[in-house]
Coordinates of C-alpha atoms in Angstrom, one line a residue:
M1 CA 136.1 83.5 138.3
S2 CA 136.2 87.2 138.7
T3 CA 133.5 89.5 140.5
E4 CA 134.7 92.6 139.1
I5 CA 132.6 95.0 136.9
I6 CA 133.8 96.4 133.6
H7 CA 132.0 99.7 132.1
L8 CA 132.1 99.9 128.3
A9 CA 131.0 103.2 126.7
G10 CA 130.4 104.5 123.2
R11 CA 128.0 106.3 120.9
Y12 CA 125.0 104.8 118.8
N13 CA 123.1 106.0 116.0
K14 CA 119.6 105.1 115.2
Y15 CA 118.6 105.3 111.6
R16 CA 115.1 103.6 111.6
R17 CA 111.9 104.9 113.2
N18 CA 109.6 102.3 115.1
L19 CA 112.7 101.3 116.9
S20 CA 112.8 101.5 120.7
Q21 CA 116.1 102.4 122.7
S22 CA 115.5 99.7 125.3
P23 CA 113.3 96.4 125.2
W24 CA 109.4 96.8 125.1
I25 CA 107.8 94.2 127.3
D26 CA 103.7 94.1 127.6
K27 CA 102.0 93.2 130.6
N28 CA 102.5 89.4 129.9
D29 CA 106.1 90.0 130.0
I30 CA 106.3 89.4 126.2
R31 CA 108.9 91.4 124.2
V32 CA 107.1 93.6 121.7
M33 CA 109.8 94.7 119.3
N34 CA 113.5 94.8 118.9
S35 CA 115.6 97.6 120.4
V36 CA 118.9 99.6 120.2
Q37 CA 120.2 97.9 123.5
E38 CA 119.4 94.4 122.3
M39 CA 121.1 95.1 119.0
I40 CA 124.3 96.2 120.5
E41 CA 124.2 93.4 123.1
D42 CA 124.2 90.9 120.2
G43 CA 127.8 92.2 119.5
L44 CA 128.8 91.9 123.3
K45 CA 127.6 88.6 123.7
K46 CA 129.3 87.4 120.6
Y47 CA 132.8 88.5 121.5
L48 CA 132.8 88.8 125.4
S49 CA 131.9 86.6 128.3
F50 CA 129.9 88.1 131.3
D51 CA 127.0 87.1 133.2
K52 CA 124.9 90.3 133.0
S53 CA 124.7 93.6 131.4
V54 CA 123.0 96.8 132.5
F55 CA 122.4 99.7 129.7
A56 CA 122.4 103.2 130.4
S57 CA 122.4 106.3 128.0
S58 CA 122.7 110.0 127.9
G59 CA 118.9 110.7 127.5
R60 CA 116.6 108.8 125.1
E61 CA 114.8 109.4 122.0
D62 CA 111.1 108.5 121.3
V63 CA 110.6 105.2 119.5
D64 CA 109.6 107.0 116.2
V65 CA 112.6 109.5 116.5
R66 CA 115.9 108.9 114.7
M67 CA 119.3 109.5 116.3
L68 CA 121.7 111.0 114.0
G69 CA 124.9 113.2 114.0
K70 CA 127.9 111.9 116.1
G71 CA 125.4 109.6 118.0
R72 CA 124.0 109.5 121.6
P73 CA 126.5 108.5 124.4
F74 CA 125.8 105.1 126.2
A75 CA 127.4 102.7 128.6
F76 CA 126.9 99.1 129.5
K77 CA 127.9 97.7 133.1
L78 CA 129.1 94.2 132.6
H79 CA 128.8 92.0 135.6
N80 CA 131.4 89.2 136.4
P81 CA 133.4 89.5 133.1
R82 CA 135.5 86.4 132.2
N83 CA 138.4 85.9 129.9
L84 CA 139.6 89.4 130.6
E85 CA 142.4 89.2 127.8
Q86 CA 139.2 89.5 125.4
Y87 CA 138.6 93.1 126.6
N88 CA 141.1 95.0 124.4
E89 CA 140.8 97.6 121.6
Q90 CA 140.7 94.9 118.8
T91 CA 137.8 93.0 120.2
L92 CA 135.9 96.3 120.7
K93 CA 136.4 97.2 117.1
L94 CA 135.1 93.8 116.0
I95 CA 132.1 94.3 118.0
E96 CA 131.6 97.7 116.3
K97 CA 132.0 96.0 113.0
F98 CA 129.6 93.3 113.7
V99 CA 126.8 95.4 115.0
N100 CA 127.2 97.9 112.2
E101 CA 127.1 95.1 109.5
K102 CA 124.3 93.0 111.2
H103 CA 122.0 96.0 111.8
A104 CA 122.9 98.1 108.8
G105 CA 120.1 100.7 108.3
S106 CA 118.9 100.4 111.7
V107 CA 121.7 101.1 114.1
S108 CA 125.4 101.9 114.2
V109 CA 128.0 102.0 116.9
R110 CA 131.3 103.9 117.3
D111 CA 133.8 105.1 119.9
L112 CA 133.4 101.8 121.9
Q113 CA 136.0 101.9 124.8
I114 CA 136.6 100.7 128.4
V115 CA 135.7 103.7 130.9
D116 CA 135.9 104.3 134.8
K117 CA 132.7 104.1 136.9
K118 CA 133.1 107.8 137.8
D119 CA 133.1 108.9 134.2
V120 CA 129.8 107.1 133.7
T121 CA 128.3 108.6 136.5
K122 CA 129.4 112.1 135.9
N123 CA 128.7 112.1 131.9
L124 CA 125.4 110.3 132.1
S125 CA 123.7 111.5 135.2
D126 CA 125.4 114.5 136.9
E127 CA 125.6 116.9 134.1
Q128 CA 122.4 116.2 132.0
S129 CA 120.8 119.5 132.6
A130 CA 123.8 121.3 131.3
K131 CA 124.0 119.4 128.0
K132 CA 122.4 120.9 124.7
K133 CA 120.7 119.0 121.9
M134 CA 120.1 119.8 118.2
Y135 CA 117.0 118.6 116.6
R136 CA 115.5 118.8 113.1
A137 CA 111.8 118.3 112.5
L138 CA 109.2 118.2 109.7
C139 CA 106.0 120.1 110.7
C140 CA 102.6 120.8 109.0
C141 CA 100.2 123.7 109.8
S142 CA 96.9 124.7 109.1
R143 CA 97.9 127.5 106.3
K144 CA 100.8 128.4 104.2
L145 CA 103.6 130.2 106.1
T146 CA 104.4 133.7 104.8
D147 CA 107.8 135.3 104.5
D148 CA 106.8 137.3 107.7
D149 CA 106.3 134.3 109.6
I150 CA 109.5 132.7 108.6
N151 CA 111.5 136.0 109.4
R152 CA 109.8 136.5 112.6
I153 CA 110.5 133.1 114.1
N154 CA 114.0 132.9 112.7
S155 CA 114.7 136.2 114.7
L156 CA 113.9 134.6 118.0
S157 CA 116.5 133.2 120.3
E158 CA 116.6 132.1 124.0
I159 CA 112.9 131.3 124.4
C160 CA 112.0 130.3 127.9
L161 CA 109.2 127.7 128.0
N162 CA 106.9 126.4 130.8
Q163 CA 106.2 123.0 130.2
Q164 CA 103.8 120.9 132.2
T165 CA 104.2 117.2 132.2
P166 CA 102.9 116.1 128.7
I167 CA 99.5 114.3 128.5
R168 CA 101.3 111.4 126.7
V169 CA 103.7 110.6 129.7
L170 CA 101.6 111.5 132.7
H171 CA 100.9 107.7 133.4
R172 CA 104.7 107.5 134.3
R173 CA 105.8 110.9 135.3
S174 CA 105.1 113.1 138.1
L175 CA 102.8 116.2 137.3
A176 CA 105.2 119.2 137.4
T177 CA 106.0 122.4 135.4
R178 CA 109.4 122.3 134.1
K179 CA 111.3 125.5 132.7
R180 CA 113.3 124.6 129.6
T181 CA 114.9 127.0 127.0
I182 CA 115.3 127.0 123.3
H183 CA 118.5 128.5 122.5
D184 CA 118.1 128.8 118.7
L185 CA 115.3 128.3 116.2
K186 CA 115.0 128.4 112.6
I187 CA 112.4 127.2 110.1
E188 CA 112.6 127.0 106.3
P189 CA 110.5 125.6 103.5
V190 CA 110.9 122.0 102.6
K191 CA 111.8 120.4 99.2
L192 CA 110.8 116.9 97.9
G193 CA 113.2 114.3 99.5
D194 CA 114.1 116.5 102.6
F195 CA 111.8 113.9 104.7
E196 CA 110.1 110.8 103.8
S197 CA 106.7 112.4 104.7
V198 CA 106.8 115.2 102.4
K199 CA 103.8 114.9 100.0
L200 CA 103.6 117.0 96.8
E201 CA 99.8 117.9 97.5
Y202 CA 100.7 119.3 100.9
M203 CA 104.2 120.7 100.5
D204 CA 102.8 124.4 100.8
N205 CA 101.7 123.5 104.5
M206 CA 104.8 121.9 105.4
F207 CA 108.1 123.4 106.8
A208 CA 111.4 122.1 108.5
V209 CA 112.3 123.3 112.0
S210 CA 115.8 123.3 113.4
M211 CA 116.4 124.1 117.1
L212 CA 119.1 124.0 119.4
T213 CA 117.4 123.2 123.0
E214 CA 118.2 122.7 126.7
A215 CA 118.4 118.8 127.5
G216 CA 115.0 117.6 128.8
T217 CA 112.7 119.7 126.5
Y218 CA 109.8 118.1 125.1
I219 CA 110.0 119.0 121.5
K220 CA 106.8 117.4 120.2
E221 CA 104.8 119.5 122.9
F222 CA 107.0 122.6 122.0
V223 CA 105.5 122.1 118.4
H224 CA 101.9 121.8 118.9
G225 CA 101.4 123.2 122.3
D226 CA 99.9 120.2 124.1
F227 CA 96.4 121.8 124.5
G228 CA 98.1 124.8 125.9
R229 CA 100.2 122.9 128.5
T230 CA 103.5 124.3 126.9
E231 CA 103.8 128.1 126.5
P232 CA 104.8 129.5 124.4
S233 CA 104.7 126.8 121.6
L234 CA 105.6 127.1 117.9
S235 CA 101.9 127.0 117.2
S236 CA 101.3 130.0 119.4
L237 CA 104.3 131.8 118.1
L238 CA 103.1 131.4 114.5
Q239 CA 99.8 133.1 115.5
D240 CA 96.3 131.6 114.0
C241 CA 98.1 128.3 112.9
D242 CA 97.7 125.0 114.2
T243 CA 100.9 123.2 114.0
D244 CA 101.7 119.4 114.4
L245 CA 105.0 117.4 114.1
M246 CA 105.3 114.7 111.6
E247 CA 108.9 113.6 111.7
L248 CA 111.7 114.4 114.2
D249 CA 115.4 113.6 114.2
V250 CA 118.0 114.4 116.8
M251 CA 120.9 115.8 115.1
E252 CA 123.3 115.9 117.9
V253 CA 123.7 115.5 121.6
H254 CA 126.6 118.0 122.7
S255 CA 129.0 116.0 124.9
D256 CA 132.8 115.4 124.8
W257 CA 132.3 112.0 126.2
P258 CA 133.0 109.5 125.4
P259 CA 136.3 110.8 123.7
S260 CA 136.2 110.2 120.0
L261 CA 138.4 107.3 118.6
Q262 CA 138.4 108.5 115.0
D263 CA 139.3 111.9 113.3
N264 CA 136.2 112.1 111.0
T265 CA 132.4 111.9 111.7
N266 CA 130.5 108.7 111.4
S267 CA 130.2 107.5 108.0
H268 CA 126.5 107.4 108.2
D269 CA 126.2 111.2 108.8
T270 CA 127.7 114.3 107.2
M271 CA 125.9 117.1 109.3
S272 CA 127.9 119.8 110.9
T273 CA 128.1 119.4 114.8
G274 CA 128.4 123.3 115.7
T275 CA 126.2 125.0 118.1
S276 CA 124.7 127.4 115.8
L277 CA 121.9 126.3 113.4
A278 CA 123.6 128.4 110.7
Y279 CA 124.9 124.9 109.4
Q280 CA 121.6 124.4 107.6
D281 CA 122.5 127.5 105.4
D282 CA 126.3 127.3 105.1
K283 CA 127.1 123.7 104.3
S284 CA 130.5 124.5 102.9
G285 CA 131.8 122.6 105.9
C286 CA 130.8 119.4 104.1
G287 CA 132.9 120.1 101.1
D288 CA 133.5 118.1 98.0
E289 CA 134.9 115.3 100.1
A290 CA 131.7 114.7 102.1
L291 CA 129.8 115.1 98.7
A292 CA 131.9 112.5 96.9
E293 CA 131.6 110.2 100.0
L294 CA 127.7 110.5 99.8
Y295 CA 127.7 109.9 96.2
S296 CA 129.9 106.7 96.3
R297 CA 127.9 105.2 99.3
G298 CA 124.5 106.0 97.6
L299 CA 125.5 104.7 94.5
K300 CA 127.1 101.4 95.9
T301 CA 124.1 100.6 98.0
M302 CA 121.8 101.2 95.0
Q303 CA 123.6 98.8 92.8
E304 CA 123.4 96.1 95.7
A305 CA 119.8 96.7 96.1
L306 CA 118.9 96.7 92.4
E307 CA 120.7 93.3 92.0
M308 CA 118.5 91.7 94.9
S309 CA 115.2 90.1 94.9
R310 CA 112.4 91.5 96.7
G311 CA 112.6 91.6 100.7
D312 CA 113.1 93.4 103.8
K313 CA 117.0 93.7 103.0
K314 CA 116.3 95.1 99.6
E315 CA 113.9 97.8 101.0
D316 CA 116.5 98.8 103.6
L317 CA 119.1 99.3 101.0
L318 CA 116.9 101.2 98.9
V319 CA 116.0 103.6 101.7
T320 CA 119.6 104.0 102.8
S321 CA 120.7 104.6 99.1
R322 CA 117.9 107.2 98.7
R323 CA 118.8 109.1 101.9
S324 CA 122.6 109.2 100.9
L325 CA 121.6 110.5 97.3
E326 CA 119.1 113.0 98.5
K327 CA 121.8 114.5 100.8
A328 CA 124.2 114.7 97.9
D329 CA 121.5 116.3 95.8
N330 CA 120.9 119.0 98.4
L331 CA 124.5 119.6 98.8
V332 CA 124.9 120.0 95.1
D333 CA 122.2 122.6 95.1
S334 CA 123.7 124.5 98.2
L335 CA 127.1 124.6 96.5
A336 CA 125.5 125.9 93.2
M337 CA 127.6 123.3 91.2
F338 CA 125.6 123.7 88.1
S339 CA 124.3 126.7 86.4
D340 CA 122.1 127.4 83.4
N341 CA 124.8 129.9 82.0
E342 CA 127.2 127.1 81.6
T343 CA 127.9 124.6 78.7
I344 CA 129.3 121.0 79.4
D345 CA 132.8 122.1 78.8
D346 CA 132.6 124.4 81.8
I347 CA 132.1 121.6 84.2
P348 CA 135.2 119.8 85.7
T349 CA 135.5 116.2 84.9
A350 CA 135.3 115.2 88.7
N351 CA 131.8 117.1 88.9
L352 CA 130.2 115.2 85.8
K353 CA 128.9 112.3 87.6
Y354 CA 126.8 114.7 89.8
L355 CA 124.7 115.3 86.9
L356 CA 123.3 111.7 87.3
I357 CA 122.0 112.1 90.9
P358 CA 118.5 112.9 89.9
A359 CA 118.4 110.0 87.5
Y360 CA 119.5 107.7 90.3
L361 CA 116.8 109.1 92.7
A362 CA 114.0 108.4 90.0
K363 CA 115.2 104.9 89.6
L364 CA 115.1 104.4 93.4
S365 CA 111.8 105.7 93.7
I366 CA 110.3 103.4 91.0
S367 CA 112.2 100.2 92.4
G368 CA 111.1 101.0 95.9
E369 CA 107.5 101.8 95.3
I370 CA 105.0 100.4 98.0
R371 CA 101.6 99.4 96.9
S372 CA 99.8 101.6 99.6
R373 CA 102.2 104.7 98.6
R374 CA 102.6 103.9 95.0
L375 CA 101.1 107.4 93.6
E376 CA 103.5 109.3 96.0
A377 CA 106.5 107.3 94.8
F378 CA 105.7 107.7 91.0
C379 CA 104.9 111.4 91.6
R380 CA 108.4 111.7 93.3
A381 CA 110.1 109.8 90.3
E382 CA 108.5 112.1 87.8
T383 CA 109.8 115.2 89.8
Y384 CA 113.3 113.8 89.8
I385 CA 112.9 113.0 86.0
R386 CA 112.0 116.4 85.2
Q387 CA 114.9 117.7 87.2
F388 CA 117.2 115.4 85.4
L389 CA 116.0 116.2 81.9
H390 CA 115.8 119.9 82.6
R391 CA 119.5 119.7 83.6
M392 CA 120.2 117.6 80.3
S393 CA 118.5 120.1 78.0
T394 CA 120.6 123.0 79.8
Y395 CA 123.7 121.3 78.8
S396 CA 122.4 120.4 75.3
F397 CA 122.2 116.5 76.0
G398 CA 119.7 114.5 74.2
G399 CA 118.4 117.1 71.7
D400 CA 114.9 116.6 70.7
Q401 CA 114.3 113.5 72.6
V402 CA 114.8 115.3 75.9
R403 CA 112.8 118.3 74.9
E404 CA 109.8 116.2 73.8
A405 CA 110.1 114.2 77.0
L406 CA 109.9 117.3 79.0
K407 CA 107.2 118.5 77.1
S408 CA 105.1 115.4 77.9
I409 CA 105.8 115.9 81.7
D410 CA 104.7 119.5 81.7
K411 CA 101.5 118.8 79.5
P412 CA 100.3 115.5 80.6
D413 CA 97.0 116.0 78.5
D414 CA 99.0 115.4 75.5
E415 CA 100.3 112.0 76.5
S416 CA 97.3 110.1 75.0
K417 CA 98.2 110.2 71.4
P418 CA 96.2 108.2 68.9
A419 CA 97.8 105.1 67.7
P420 CA 99.4 105.2 64.0
K421 CA 97.2 103.9 61.4
S422 CA 99.2 103.9 58.2
L423 CA 101.8 101.2 57.6
E424 CA 104.4 103.8 56.9
D425 CA 104.0 105.2 60.6
Q426 CA 104.2 101.7 62.0
A427 CA 107.4 101.1 59.9
R428 CA 108.9 104.4 61.0
I429 CA 108.1 103.6 64.5
R430 CA 109.7 100.1 64.3
R431 CA 112.8 101.6 62.4
E432 CA 113.3 104.2 65.4
K433 CA 113.1 101.2 68.1
I434 CA 115.7 99.3 66.2
E435 CA 118.0 102.4 66.0
K436 CA 117.4 103.2 69.7
F437 CA 118.4 99.6 70.5
N438 CA 121.4 99.5 68.5
R439 CA 122.5 102.8 69.9
T440 CA 122.0 101.5 73.5
K441 CA 124.1 98.1 72.7
E442 CA 126.7 100.6 71.2
L443 CA 126.9 102.6 74.5
E444 CA 127.0 99.6 76.6
N445 CA 129.9 98.1 74.7
K446 CA 131.7 101.7 74.8
L447 CA 131.3 102.0 78.5
A448 CA 132.5 98.4 79.3
E449 CA 135.6 99.3 77.2
L450 CA 136.1 102.6 79.2
E451 CA 135.9 100.8 82.3
R452 CA 138.4 98.4 81.3
R453 CA 140.7 101.3 80.5
L454 CA 140.0 103.2 83.6
E455 CA 141.4 100.2 85.4
S456 CA 144.9 100.8 84.2
T457 CA 144.9 104.6 83.7
V458 CA 143.4 107.8 85.3
D459 CA 143.6 110.0 82.2
D460 CA 141.2 112.8 82.4
E461 CA 140.1 112.6 78.9
V462 CA 139.1 108.9 79.4
V463 CA 137.3 109.7 82.7
R464 CA 135.3 112.5 80.9
E465 CA 134.5 110.5 78.0
Y466 CA 133.2 107.7 80.3
Y467 CA 130.8 109.8 82.2
I468 CA 129.3 111.9 79.1
D469 CA 128.6 108.5 77.6
L470 CA 127.2 107.3 80.9
I471 CA 124.8 110.3 80.9
H472 CA 123.9 109.5 77.4
K473 CA 123.1 105.9 78.4
W474 CA 121.0 107.1 81.5
I475 CA 119.0 109.6 79.4
I476 CA 117.9 106.6 77.3
D477 CA 116.9 104.6 80.5
I478 CA 115.1 107.3 82.1
I479 CA 113.0 108.3 79.1
D480 CA 112.1 104.6 78.7
D481 CA 111.2 104.5 82.4
L482 CA 109.1 107.6 82.0
E483 CA 107.1 106.3 78.8
G484 CA 107.0 102.7 79.8
I485 CA 106.2 102.9 83.7
I486 CA 105.8 106.4 85.1
K487 CA 103.2 107.9 82.7
P488 CA 100.8 104.7 82.4
A489 CA 101.1 104.3 86.2
L490 CA 100.3 107.9 86.9
M491 CA 97.4 107.8 84.6
F492 CA 95.8 104.9 86.1
E493 CA 96.6 105.8 89.7
R494 CA 95.1 109.3 89.1
G495 CA 92.2 107.8 87.5
A496 CA 91.7 105.2 90.3
A497 CA 91.6 108.0 92.7
A498 CA 88.7 109.5 91.0
G499 CA 86.8 106.3 90.3
T500 CA 87.1 102.8 88.8
L501 CA 88.1 101.6 85.5
M502 CA 84.5 101.1 84.6
D503 CA 82.9 104.3 86.1
R504 CA 81.9 105.7 82.6
P505 CA 79.7 108.3 81.4
E506 CA 76.4 107.3 79.6
P507 CA 77.2 105.6 76.2
V508 CA 76.6 107.6 73.1
R509 CA 74.2 106.6 70.2
R510 CA 75.8 105.3 67.0
P511 CA 74.4 106.7 63.7
G512 CA 73.2 102.8 63.0
G513 CA 71.2 102.9 66.3
S514 CA 73.8 100.9 68.4
E515 CA 75.2 102.4 71.5
A516 CA 79.0 103.0 71.9
S517 CA 81.0 104.8 74.7
S518 CA 82.9 108.0 73.8
S519 CA 86.5 107.4 72.7
S520 CA 88.0 108.6 75.9
N521 CA 86.6 105.7 77.6
S522 CA 87.6 103.1 75.2
L523 CA 89.7 100.2 76.4
V524 CA 91.7 100.2 73.1
G525 CA 95.3 100.4 73.6
K526 CA 95.2 100.0 77.3
N527 CA 96.5 97.0 79.3
F528 CA 93.9 95.2 81.9
V529 CA 93.3 92.1 83.6
I530 CA 90.0 90.1 83.2
T531 CA 88.7 88.3 86.2
K532 CA 86.1 85.6 86.4
D533 CA 83.6 87.4 88.5
M534 CA 83.0 90.6 90.7
L535 CA 84.4 89.0 93.9
T536 CA 87.7 87.9 92.1
K537 CA 88.0 91.6 90.8
Q538 CA 87.8 93.0 94.5
V539 CA 90.5 90.3 95.5
F540 CA 92.6 91.1 92.7
G541 CA 92.5 94.7 93.4
A542 CA 94.4 97.0 90.8
G543 CA 96.3 94.1 89.2
Y544 CA 100.1 93.9 89.1
P545 CA 102.1 96.2 88.5
S546 CA 99.4 98.9 87.6
L547 CA 97.0 97.1 85.4
A548 CA 93.3 97.9 85.4
T549 CA 91.0 94.9 86.5
V550 CA 87.4 94.2 84.9
S551 CA 85.1 91.2 85.4
V552 CA 84.1 89.0 82.5
D553 CA 80.5 90.6 82.7
E554 CA 82.1 94.1 82.7
F555 CA 84.1 93.5 79.7
I556 CA 81.3 92.0 77.7
T557 CA 79.0 94.7 78.5
K558 CA 81.7 97.4 77.6
K559 CA 82.2 95.5 74.2
I560 CA 78.4 95.4 73.5
N561 CA 78.2 99.2 74.4
D562 CA 81.3 100.0 72.2
G563 CA 79.6 98.1 69.2
D564 CA 82.4 95.9 69.0
L565 CA 80.3 92.7 69.8
V566 CA 77.0 92.0 68.4
Y567 CA 74.8 90.5 71.1
Q568 CA 72.4 87.8 69.7
K569 CA 70.6 86.0 72.7
D570 CA 69.0 83.3 70.3
K571 CA 72.2 82.5 68.3
E572 CA 74.0 79.5 69.3
I573 CA 77.5 80.5 70.5
Y574 CA 80.7 78.6 71.4
S575 CA 80.4 76.5 74.6
N576 CA 83.5 78.1 76.1
S577 CA 83.0 81.6 74.9
L578 CA 83.3 84.7 77.4
Q579 CA 79.8 85.9 76.5
R580 CA 78.3 82.6 77.4
Y581 CA 80.3 82.4 80.8
A582 CA 79.1 86.0 81.5
E583 CA 75.5 85.0 81.1
Q584 CA 75.6 81.9 83.0
P585 CA 78.0 82.4 85.9
D586 CA 77.6 78.8 87.3
L587 CA 78.3 77.2 84.0
L588 CA 81.9 76.4 84.6
R589 CA 81.0 74.8 88.2
E590 CA 78.3 72.7 86.3
Q591 CA 80.7 71.6 83.7
E592 CA 83.4 70.6 86.1
E593 CA 80.9 68.6 88.2
H594 CA 79.5 67.0 84.9
S595 CA 83.1 66.2 84.0
D596 CA 83.8 64.5 87.4
E597 CA 80.6 62.4 87.3
E598 CA 81.5 61.3 83.8
R599 CA 84.9 60.4 84.8
E600 CA 83.7 58.4 87.8
A601 CA 81.1 56.5 85.5
K602 CA 84.1 55.5 83.2
E603 CA 86.1 54.1 86.2
E604 CA 83.1 52.1 87.5
R605 CA 82.5 50.3 84.1
D606 CA 86.3 50.0 83.5
D607 CA 86.4 52.0 80.3
Q608 CA 89.4 51.1 78.1
E609 CA 90.2 54.6 77.0
E610 CA 90.1 55.8 80.7
L611 CA 92.4 53.0 81.8
A612 CA 94.8 53.7 78.9
R613 CA 94.8 57.3 79.9
K614 CA 95.9 56.6 83.5
R615 CA 98.5 54.2 82.5
R616 CA 100.0 56.7 80.3
W617 CA 99.9 59.4 83.1
D618 CA 101.5 56.8 85.5
E619 CA 104.3 56.2 83.0
F620 CA 104.9 59.7 82.6
K621 CA 105.2 60.4 86.2
D622 CA 107.6 57.6 86.5
D623 CA 109.7 58.9 83.7
T624 CA 109.4 62.6 84.8
P625 CA 110.3 63.4 88.5
R626 CA 108.4 66.1 90.0
G627 CA 109.6 69.5 89.5
S628 CA 111.9 68.6 86.5
G629 CA 109.8 70.6 84.1
N630 CA 110.2 70.9 80.4
R631 CA 114.0 70.2 79.8
H632 CA 113.8 69.1 76.2
N633 CA 114.6 72.6 74.8
M634 CA 117.6 73.3 77.0
G635 CA 120.9 74.2 75.0

């Protein structure tokens, strides 16, 4: 048995917020959440034999901060390693692969290698103060930034800070004033999709901050000032503008150690690693190759996610896909790949597929909607659909269909059109639906045939024909999603934000004396869920996926007010009618109790009909195993 110690070093990326670097243990010695350290240890324990491991890293990010770029250097000290033949380059590659696949979307590892103890001490401890780190943050402020604000901040460099120990860490750090330097600073407006927390209604008060800082700088406190404990702060530099930080990412830890074992950057990141923040404006370093990689990875992940049923794995894949495609979309814009002055013939065949990125992002927004953030998800989807359809209109795709869809987005008040009344209109709509269905099937068949041809040829004309037909197919799908999901959902969600479905104005008086609600309050043509009582309605919430919910009593009252239901209290009505159950809420319970009593009485007097019914039921259970269901109509 060996007593030596082996040191392993590498770099890790953290892609998920609410993930700590090291294990969190509460006062009862209970682990609170998973951590980067434990995820990497999973791979070490699977392929290597040792007694104990000790983790160290080049600094640490907060639990809610992501670590992007080439990753953060780290090292493990492995005590009493055994089976030393396992400690080779091939095994370390297997560990990287295991961690990257098992914890995809959370953590990835690269450049795993065996190092000397002195290298660990030198690079993780002795030279910490000499390192620089690059950050990118989403911030919000109490007013809209002006061009003068942006130009003034962007002209600053080598900003010297006096930072007292932040309030949030005073319980574990000594009180002191630390001098730190912001080497480079840049702010810019944000676009939808740049950060997860960007909201349409607050975009005017949001901006992105990119900065190159001295290691050890408290970034959060630099942004908001920590009640004056950090001077100067971004809040004070902007003058009369309270500023706070919403999202923070570490983009780069500048260190040449451990040496890179691969020529290209990590597959999860395409950001430049230069020391100047000019990389945010000049993204030519990413190039077409990086764009193609982002597109391919995002599309592949999206296809995998859409084929899965709901679950945490699907949600992680949707988020990963959306981030890749958002980066690709931003890169397409920065490269000015498409222009309003072009025709479709001016676009190279290799670039046609990038026209579809906004459509993919819209589909991801719809598929990944979370109930608590449904309105934001659908607004984001509508924005991407508008971008996609505008681009299609520019290149003369889709004709009147695209123009009408764009008009319905830009003028949402026109979306509630009256239902056709004549048989001719109904027949016309039916013919249009049939034609659309046939056109869709024809496109699907043609695309399948072109895919088969592309397996055996790389002819440019075939590739171009394939992508043009694919664009036509996605135009149909996106407009269907707009009409069938986005518009109804936004109509309901925006209405729900103002009040419930049944919060109606006073009913108007019909000429005959009966009362009726205005036409804008009618339930005609709208889907809704009817619940038995108000309590069930409250539990049901907004229905699924976006249906209004009303109780029986509300529904009957609404029908009477509309004049669609004549209320005759003295007239005998059907015993199982909605109106009777609305008037007598306890009726159903009384009927069930009476039915149970009647059944018990029959059993006591050995009623022949009841005995025959029970025998038939027993025979049915014997012949039909539980869970078999109705299998008589199976082909």
